[in-house]
Amino acid sequence: MKKENESAHQPAMTKYMRIYTDTKNLILSGHYRDGDQLPEEAAVCEKYGCSRMTVKKAYDMLVADGFIYRKQGQGSFVLSSSSNRDGMELQERELQGFTRSNESTRNGQVSSKVLRFQLIFAPEDIAEILGIEKNAPLYDILRVRNVDDRPYVIEQTYMAPQTIPGITLDIVSSSIYNYIENELGLKITSSKKTMSAEPSDELAWAELGLTEKEPVLVVEQIAYLDNGTPFEYSISKHRYDLFKFSTYSLRR
Amino acid sequence: MKKENESAHQPAMTKYMRIYTDTKNLILSGHYRDGDQLPEEAAVCEKYGCSRMTVKKAYDMLVADGFIYRKQGQGSFVLSSSSNRDGMELQERELQGFTRSNESTRNGQVSSKVLRFQLIFAPEDIAEILGIEKNAPLYDILRVRNVDDRPYVIEQTYMAPQTIPGITLDIVSSSIYNYIENELGLKITSSKKTMSAEPSDELAWAELGLTEKEPVLVVEQIAYLDNGTPFEYSISKHRYDLFKFSTYSLRR
DNA sequence: CAGTGGTCTAGACCACAAT
DNA sequence: TTGTGGTCTAGACCACTGT
């Protein structure tokens, strides 16, 4: 028996999370527009019945996410093109930070075609990345991912059975992440990604329908569980015309 | 007369910044290694003579930067491949978040070749991005950037004179960012970037020495001042073999 | 149980901007 | 001087982990 909060499936939101999501929604819905000043900290304290530190935490998260900026002595303001995010999302498929790498961003039905699923002896470089012994068993998975039956990425994935046990062809054909989170109950918390461009190779010509002159966008990823274990090393080659990657970054 | 801190040019570091940089340096120097547990909050409070909230802020910044992870009931630990960052930096040129987009990452001498520098009437789409009127004056700058006289990126930059006045050919030939920050005294604080791959075009063949089969990595950027003003819209086409972009992202 | 982080308070004092 | 955010305290209580 678990103790549940009133609201159906919400995981017992903290105060700062409530302030964060409320404010974010007000920005996204256009209630606050580009350049608008947000309520000052004191007013938000009042409204939510909390201390300044709590409001500050919520607002600081909005700063980190690129929704607002703050200036000492002046106030907190909506950052340009936060309300009309569409401007940056004209493209078909976009991946922001981590948020929904393994979901369909829009409507599309995602499916997979498994080109290879086998166990191999871990080569040294991958073993080091995943923190396992050289020559330890390693899943070697090669898939083509489709959205609405249109191929858009070739994904080479390596995972260690000692970290993620029990992977089957069924799982590989649908969603590994779903299996990890829902069946194994593990938490995926972060990832390091490196993006680059490359000429397409024969596999991309065959599977993605590209020509010699058309490139792929390569995303190399190391993904981590909440206990710090790197559980996945993957190299994805995306159709150049169907994929963009967006980030927001702050200077410190 | 300004009040200065003891240490030469340091801008009066806060306590959490001191803890953050100290700890980060201990990780980078290998004093703390992958998986090592960091001192618990109470111990750090003791050492620095500060409260828990201050330590927490410093540690939370390390989490956001991908150096450590923390687990309730267990402790704070160095995230894999934080100490040996070289693993991810084998490539020639890398751009992390914002940190040093306009510096030489390694040794290289950076120079510019200006292909075009003129004023134009702002087209509607760019005007909207930069928050200016349609047909307002706009700098139109096209440059090739070299590292050690080797071209690696073609950069198309748009800025509004009403935001960044007084740009000259001299400035464009060296560093616009340097002019903005040091001459105009403005602060550049954040940027939104979108990365994609594209086949190279004639300009890239001529200026970057690429062939038809070789792509470019395209980075579209909107950069902001500390008052929230978007001051730059740029499209950079990088040699695919000399440029990678790395990010770390957390799930929330 | 003890060890550890996570959230939160109710202030204090400082820094910066606008008036 | 007033309005605003930035830093910091010295606690409190809670949640989770492992013994």
XYZ file of C-alpha atoms (C1' of nucleotides) in Angstrom:
542
model
C 0.000 0.000 0.000
C 1.325 3.361 -1.024
C 0.314 6.695 0.314
C -1.049 8.721 -2.552
C -1.670 12.389 -2.926
C -5.091 13.738 -3.677
C -4.453 14.484 -7.335
C -4.592 11.270 -9.274
C -1.128 10.239 -10.359
C 0.922 13.280 -9.512
C 3.928 12.263 -7.440
C 3.318 14.569 -4.473
C 4.538 17.830 -5.935
C 6.779 20.007 -3.890
C 5.987 23.673 -3.448
C 8.753 24.857 -5.739
C 7.590 22.412 -8.402
C 4.071 23.762 -8.202
C 5.329 27.316 -8.599
C 7.639 26.239 -11.422
C 4.992 24.418 -13.433
C 2.292 27.008 -12.792
C 4.547 29.809 -13.985
C 5.858 27.824 -16.945
C 2.323 27.077 -18.039
C 1.388 30.735 -17.782
C 4.308 31.540 -20.077
C 3.575 28.776 -22.568
C -0.108 29.653 -22.668
C 0.764 33.243 -23.494
C -0.616 34.715 -20.282
C 2.844 36.156 -19.759
C 4.429 37.294 -23.018
C 7.927 38.062 -24.226
C 9.508 40.720 -22.057
C 6.696 40.769 -19.490
C 7.699 41.151 -15.892
C 6.796 38.272 -13.639
C 5.408 38.785 -10.149
C 8.202 39.689 -7.775
C 9.360 37.137 -5.259
C 7.514 38.697 -2.347
C 4.192 38.535 -4.189
C 4.705 34.891 -5.054
C 5.600 34.132 -1.425
C 2.312 35.666 -0.468
C 0.300 33.835 -3.086
C 1.720 30.399 -2.335
C 2.303 30.921 1.349
C 5.969 30.078 1.246
C 9.341 31.621 1.873
C 11.490 33.518 -0.584
C 14.015 30.690 -0.953
C 11.290 28.461 -2.320
C 10.194 31.002 -4.907
C 13.796 31.604 -5.818
C 14.349 27.926 -6.465
C 11.348 27.761 -8.790
C 12.357 30.898 -10.690
C 15.958 29.718 -10.945
C 14.742 26.552 -12.627
C 12.909 28.678 -15.173
C 16.135 30.577 -15.782
C 18.045 27.339 -16.306
C 15.402 26.196 -18.777
C 15.598 29.393 -20.786
C 12.105 30.663 -20.038
C 12.984 33.747 -18.052
C 15.900 35.949 -17.045
C 16.358 37.937 -13.867
C 18.202 41.121 -13.074
C 19.184 42.340 -9.674
C 17.403 45.567 -8.861
C 14.905 45.195 -11.689
C 12.891 42.020 -11.690
C 12.199 38.752 -13.496
C 11.137 38.788 -17.134
C 10.003 36.389 -19.829
C 12.841 35.674 -22.254
C 12.126 36.397 -25.907
C 10.559 33.579 -27.878
C 9.593 31.604 -24.833
C 5.894 32.071 -25.325
C 5.995 31.357 -29.049
C 8.235 28.330 -29.007
C 6.762 27.223 -32.304
C 9.223 29.480 -34.019
C 11.950 27.010 -33.208
C 9.877 23.922 -33.746
C 8.967 24.189 -37.374
C 11.012 21.136 -38.114
C 9.598 17.684 -38.059
C 11.452 16.135 -35.216
C 13.303 17.764 -32.441
C 15.029 16.521 -29.353
C 15.426 18.901 -26.455
C 17.924 18.020 -23.822
C 16.611 14.801 -22.451
C 12.976 15.566 -22.269
C 11.502 13.182 -24.750
C 14.229 11.389 -26.602
C 12.195 8.226 -26.619
C 8.730 9.512 -27.194
C 6.976 10.672 -30.253
C 7.268 14.447 -30.215
C 4.148 14.934 -32.251
C 1.598 12.554 -33.563
C 3.748 9.826 -35.065
C 3.623 6.129 -34.327
C 7.088 4.848 -33.497
C 8.153 1.379 -34.575
C 11.448 -0.478 -34.821
C 13.092 -2.837 -37.262
C 15.760 -4.942 -35.601
C 18.741 -5.494 -37.884
C 20.917 -7.218 -35.301
C 20.488 -8.429 -31.760
C 23.287 -10.514 -30.290
C 25.723 -10.911 -27.451
C 29.357 -10.027 -28.004
C 32.528 -9.763 -25.955
C 32.915 -6.167 -24.829
C 35.726 -4.373 -26.648
C 37.998 -2.319 -24.455
C 36.722 1.155 -25.323
C 33.061 0.353 -24.753
C 33.850 -1.659 -21.626
C 35.548 1.383 -20.175
C 32.658 3.679 -21.003
C 30.158 1.301 -19.383
C 32.390 0.520 -16.417
C 32.552 -3.221 -17.087
C 35.392 -5.676 -17.716
C 36.864 -6.070 -21.164
C 35.362 -9.159 -22.848
C 32.398 -9.196 -20.486
C 29.103 -10.018 -22.225
C 27.517 -7.112 -24.030
C 24.269 -6.666 -25.918
C 24.894 -5.486 -29.468
C 21.688 -4.031 -30.887
C 21.221 -2.446 -34.280
C 17.824 -1.005 -35.087
C 16.078 1.238 -37.551
C 13.458 3.433 -35.958
C 10.433 4.544 -37.932
C 7.871 7.229 -37.354
C 4.667 6.432 -39.168
C 6.564 3.712 -41.062
C 9.051 6.240 -42.325
C 12.626 5.397 -41.284
C 14.476 8.265 -39.685
C 17.296 6.875 -37.592
C 19.695 3.949 -37.385
C 20.579 3.220 -33.799
C 23.516 1.146 -32.611
C 23.078 0.379 -28.919
C 25.368 -1.311 -26.417
C 24.229 -2.381 -22.966
C 25.655 -4.807 -20.429
C 23.423 -7.661 -19.204
C 24.987 -7.266 -15.776
C 23.412 -3.818 -15.631
C 20.273 -4.371 -17.693
C 19.398 -8.089 -17.516
C 16.760 -9.961 -19.426
C 16.582 -8.070 -22.704
C 14.729 -10.045 -25.374
C 13.976 -9.583 -29.044
C 10.469 -8.533 -28.087
C 11.782 -5.759 -25.906
C 14.277 -4.643 -28.522
C 11.483 -4.496 -31.072
C 9.410 -2.174 -28.947
C 11.035 0.002 -26.297
C 14.088 -0.790 -24.221
C 13.638 2.332 -22.125
C 10.116 1.301 -21.282
C 11.395 -2.111 -20.144
C 14.153 -0.563 -18.030
C 11.881 1.894 -16.292
C 8.638 -0.056 -15.969
C 9.698 -3.706 -15.806
C 13.040 -3.390 -14.040
C 12.000 -0.316 -12.089
C 15.259 1.499 -12.762
C 15.495 5.239 -13.113
C 17.161 6.895 -16.084
C 18.341 10.285 -14.939
C 20.910 11.823 -17.257
C 22.947 11.534 -20.411
C 25.981 12.908 -22.157
C 25.545 13.489 -25.858
C 27.951 14.453 -28.611
C 26.589 15.587 -31.954
C 28.362 15.649 -35.267
C 27.701 15.355 -39.005
C 28.957 12.578 -41.242
C 28.566 11.494 -44.853
C 26.008 8.720 -45.089
C 27.256 5.143 -45.515
C 25.858 2.139 -47.333
C 23.677 1.165 -44.413
C 22.095 4.604 -44.372
C 21.509 4.465 -48.113
C 19.764 1.134 -47.744
C 17.803 1.749 -44.570
C 17.134 5.471 -44.560
C 16.863 5.855 -48.314
C 19.602 8.468 -48.472
C 21.943 9.163 -51.368
C 25.692 9.626 -51.337
C 25.408 13.383 -51.110
C 23.074 13.339 -48.170
C 24.567 13.271 -44.660
C 23.449 11.923 -41.324
C 23.379 13.692 -37.982
C 25.281 11.504 -35.551
C 24.415 11.491 -31.866
C 26.716 9.600 -29.558
C 25.179 9.058 -26.152
C 26.103 7.715 -22.754
C 23.029 7.368 -20.540
C 23.032 6.992 -16.769
C 20.870 5.455 -14.078
C 20.125 7.288 -10.854
C 22.900 5.387 -9.120
C 25.442 6.857 -11.506
C 25.882 3.696 -13.557
C 26.384 4.316 -17.264
C 23.976 1.719 -18.660
C 23.902 2.563 -22.349
C 26.315 3.613 -25.022
C 24.695 4.370 -28.347
C 25.455 5.866 -31.728
C 22.461 7.154 -33.672
C 22.558 8.231 -37.287
C 19.592 10.437 -38.081
C 18.198 11.530 -41.412
C 19.552 15.039 -41.779
C 16.248 16.420 -42.990
C 14.064 15.037 -40.210
C 16.058 15.759 -37.122
C 17.306 18.772 -35.208
C 18.676 19.109 -31.741
C 18.005 22.182 -29.628
C 19.654 23.376 -26.453
C 19.610 26.380 -24.228
C 22.755 27.297 -22.403
C 23.627 29.802 -19.764
C 26.961 31.413 -19.163
C 28.322 31.334 -15.667
C 37.800 53.279 -6.284
C 36.545 49.768 -6.220
C 36.618 47.438 -3.331
C 38.731 44.491 -4.382
C 39.168 41.086 -2.927
C 42.552 39.818 -1.889
C 43.073 37.542 -4.881
C 44.088 39.596 -7.889
C 41.264 39.808 -10.387
C 38.755 37.380 -8.998
C 35.322 39.002 -8.857
C 34.691 38.521 -5.133
C 33.703 34.876 -5.127
C 30.721 33.801 -3.178
C 30.934 30.931 -0.750
C 29.013 28.509 -2.917
C 31.244 29.388 -5.855
C 34.336 28.641 -3.816
C 32.945 25.260 -2.799
C 31.844 24.574 -6.366
C 35.182 25.383 -7.987
C 37.227 23.714 -5.266
C 35.263 20.512 -5.581
C 35.224 20.614 -9.366
C 38.979 21.040 -9.426
C 39.417 18.103 -7.074
C 37.384 16.000 -9.483
C 39.179 17.209 -12.608
C 42.566 16.732 -11.004
C 41.687 13.152 -10.167
C 41.762 13.607 -6.398
C 38.205 12.305 -6.433
C 37.721 9.550 -9.001
C 34.770 7.961 -10.769
C 32.329 6.619 -8.242
C 34.093 8.102 -5.221
C 31.894 9.469 -2.492
C 32.251 13.167 -1.832
C 32.308 14.602 1.689
C 28.803 14.735 3.076
C 27.109 18.090 3.395
C 27.704 18.386 7.128
C 31.442 17.904 6.697
C 31.614 20.573 4.023
C 29.620 22.963 6.221
C 32.227 22.408 8.894
C 35.184 22.872 6.561
C 33.934 26.076 4.964
C 32.077 27.422 7.954
C 28.774 27.747 6.208
C 25.238 26.440 6.345
C 23.875 23.372 4.590
C 21.907 25.380 2.027
C 25.142 26.871 0.740
C 26.805 23.485 0.323
C 23.685 22.164 -1.315
C 23.726 24.968 -3.855
C 27.344 24.224 -4.771
C 26.745 20.479 -5.057
C 23.571 21.035 -7.071
C 25.584 23.031 -9.589
C 27.961 20.096 -9.927
C 24.952 17.865 -10.560
C 23.657 20.217 -13.255
C 27.084 20.206 -14.886
C 27.244 16.438 -14.940
C 30.160 16.034 -12.548
C 28.366 14.293 -9.707
C 25.104 12.621 -8.794
C 23.424 12.435 -5.411
C 21.136 9.906 -3.819
C 18.953 10.461 -0.834
C 20.027 8.224 2.013
C 23.363 7.396 0.418
C 25.527 10.331 -0.486
C 27.102 12.323 -3.308
C 29.328 10.572 -5.827
C 31.518 11.406 -8.793
C 29.750 10.546 -12.055
C 31.588 8.169 -14.390
C 33.983 9.767 -16.837
C 34.030 13.077 -15.047
C 37.621 12.745 -13.891
C 38.864 11.509 -17.240
C 37.043 13.950 -19.472
C 39.654 13.354 -22.166
C 37.630 10.353 -23.154
C 35.095 12.675 -24.707
C 37.550 15.233 -25.994
C 39.576 13.225 -28.411
C 38.157 15.273 -31.210
C 39.774 18.372 -32.522
C 37.270 20.975 -31.628
C 34.408 20.828 -29.237
C 31.854 23.307 -28.051
C 30.230 22.663 -24.724
C 27.090 24.544 -23.960
C 28.222 28.112 -24.007
C 31.451 27.828 -22.215
C 33.940 28.754 -24.853
C 32.199 29.136 -28.166
C 34.406 32.066 -29.019
C 37.709 30.989 -27.635
C 40.309 28.659 -28.916
C 39.622 25.408 -27.137
C 43.182 24.259 -27.436
C 46.252 25.900 -28.811
C 44.960 27.280 -32.098
C 45.199 30.838 -33.344
C 41.806 32.024 -34.515
C 41.496 34.368 -37.488
C 38.678 35.519 -39.746
C 38.195 36.172 -43.428
C 35.327 38.549 -44.077
C 33.371 37.610 -47.181
C 30.608 40.171 -46.744
C 29.900 43.024 -44.381
C 27.002 45.293 -45.196
C 23.785 46.822 -43.956
C 20.499 45.454 -45.173
C 16.802 45.952 -44.473
C 15.718 43.386 -41.901
C 13.527 40.671 -43.403
C 10.473 39.798 -41.382
C 11.620 36.490 -39.899
C 14.935 37.814 -38.620
C 13.336 41.020 -37.397
C 10.977 38.990 -35.288
C 13.749 36.873 -33.818
C 15.763 39.966 -32.897
C 12.750 41.907 -31.675
C 13.167 44.780 -34.131
C 10.949 46.305 -36.807
C 10.759 44.784 -40.254
C 13.041 46.715 -42.651
C 15.031 48.226 -39.786
C 18.778 48.352 -40.489
C 20.598 45.103 -39.932
C 24.240 44.080 -40.125
C 24.745 41.236 -42.557
C 28.091 39.578 -41.862
C 29.531 36.552 -43.612
C 32.849 35.232 -42.376
C 35.104 32.228 -42.618
C 36.811 31.395 -39.346
C 40.201 29.736 -39.335
C 42.133 27.965 -36.654
C 45.835 28.024 -37.404
C 44.966 29.243 -40.910
C 42.827 26.202 -41.517
C 39.215 27.104 -42.317
C 36.666 25.272 -40.234
C 33.447 27.263 -40.225
C 31.417 29.651 -42.365
C 29.432 31.990 -40.176
C 26.475 34.089 -41.266
C 25.703 36.638 -38.569
C 22.864 39.126 -38.200
C 22.856 41.892 -35.597
C 20.909 45.115 -35.266
C 22.834 48.420 -34.987
C 20.186 49.638 -32.576
C 21.283 46.887 -30.198
C 24.976 46.639 -31.077
C 26.081 49.991 -32.484
C 29.384 50.883 -34.077
C 30.477 47.639 -35.662
C 33.294 48.173 -38.154
C 35.204 46.007 -40.586
C 38.076 45.917 -38.104
C 35.833 44.500 -35.418
C 34.275 41.999 -37.784
C 37.746 40.863 -38.808
C 38.754 40.119 -35.249
C 36.126 39.418 -32.604
C 32.642 40.855 -32.388
C 32.059 39.260 -29.002
C 35.169 40.892 -27.663
C 33.917 44.280 -28.891
C 30.488 43.750 -27.364
C 31.781 42.724 -23.984
C 34.879 44.871 -23.611
C 34.177 47.988 -25.671
C 30.431 48.285 -25.230
C 30.467 46.731 -21.772
C 27.480 44.509 -22.492
C 27.038 41.094 -20.984
C 26.321 38.033 -23.087
C 24.513 35.571 -20.883
C 22.745 32.853 -22.802
C 21.923 31.323 -26.136
C 19.528 28.995 -27.864
C 21.127 26.664 -30.373
C 19.707 24.233 -32.900
C 22.010 21.714 -34.528
C 21.467 19.832 -37.743
C 23.381 18.277 -40.622
C 23.250 19.407 -44.241
C 24.948 18.574 -47.508
C 27.688 21.082 -48.238
C 27.006 23.801 -50.786
C 29.228 25.610 -53.276
C 30.353 28.133 -50.707
C 31.476 25.346 -48.397
C 33.302 23.636 -51.240
C 35.148 26.850 -52.029
C 35.848 28.087 -48.534
C 36.096 24.972 -46.414
C 37.601 22.783 -49.124
C 34.855 20.201 -48.868
C 33.580 17.921 -51.607
C 30.013 17.175 -52.611
C 29.861 14.081 -50.443
C 31.047 15.840 -47.339
C 28.450 17.518 -45.106
C 28.487 20.460 -42.750
C 27.239 20.630 -39.182
C 24.850 23.539 -39.009
C 24.404 25.489 -35.778
C 21.648 28.052 -35.683
C 21.986 30.370 -32.721
C 20.105 33.145 -31.001
C 22.280 34.840 -28.376
C 21.027 37.057 -25.546
C 22.298 39.919 -23.450
C 21.736 40.027 -19.699
C 18.721 42.269 -20.198
C 17.006 39.562 -22.226
C 17.581 41.213 -25.594
C 18.310 38.785 -28.422
C 21.273 40.554 -30.030
C 22.502 37.976 -32.512
C 21.049 35.502 -34.929
C 23.621 33.340 -36.646
C 23.916 30.286 -38.836
C 27.255 28.491 -38.721
C 28.295 25.734 -41.091
C 31.116 23.731 -39.611
C 33.451 21.254 -41.246
C 31.964 17.924 -40.220
C 35.354 16.436 -39.373
C 36.573 19.244 -37.125
C 33.595 19.980 -34.981
C 31.499 18.222 -32.380
C 29.009 19.543 -29.914
C 28.628 18.031 -26.454
C 25.909 18.437 -23.887
C 24.927 16.972 -20.582
C 21.276 16.795 -19.731
C 19.331 15.860 -16.659
C 15.866 14.467 -16.485
C 13.426 16.144 -14.204
C 18.426 2.531 14.209
C 21.901 6.068 12.232
C 23.472 8.323 8.032
C 22.432 10.999 4.357
C 19.899 14.249 1.113
C 15.487 16.931 0.111
C 12.443 20.583 1.348
C 11.318 24.599 3.751
C 11.263 28.536 6.971
C 11.733 33.353 8.621
C 14.377 36.049 8.769
C 19.226 38.958 7.896
C 22.209 41.688 5.205
C 24.078 43.091 0.692
C 24.132 44.766 -4.323
C 22.139 46.965 -7.867
C 18.607 49.951 -10.442
C 15.420 53.484 -10.797
C 13.572 57.682 -8.838
C 14.912 56.025 -0.831
C 12.365 52.309 -2.544
C 12.071 48.138 -5.111
C 14.085 44.298 -6.516
C 17.122 40.083 -6.659
C 21.485 37.605 -4.542
C 23.581 35.405 -0.699
C 23.463 33.251 3.615
C 22.048 31.467 8.173
C 20.591 28.075 11.746
C 17.817 25.606 12.322
C 13.292 22.209 11.461
C 11.164 18.215 9.676
C 10.768 14.661 6.145
C 12.270 10.689 2.955
C 15.118 7.218 1.736
C 19.032 3.664 2.510
C 21.376 0.448 4.886
C 22.424 -1.931 9.378
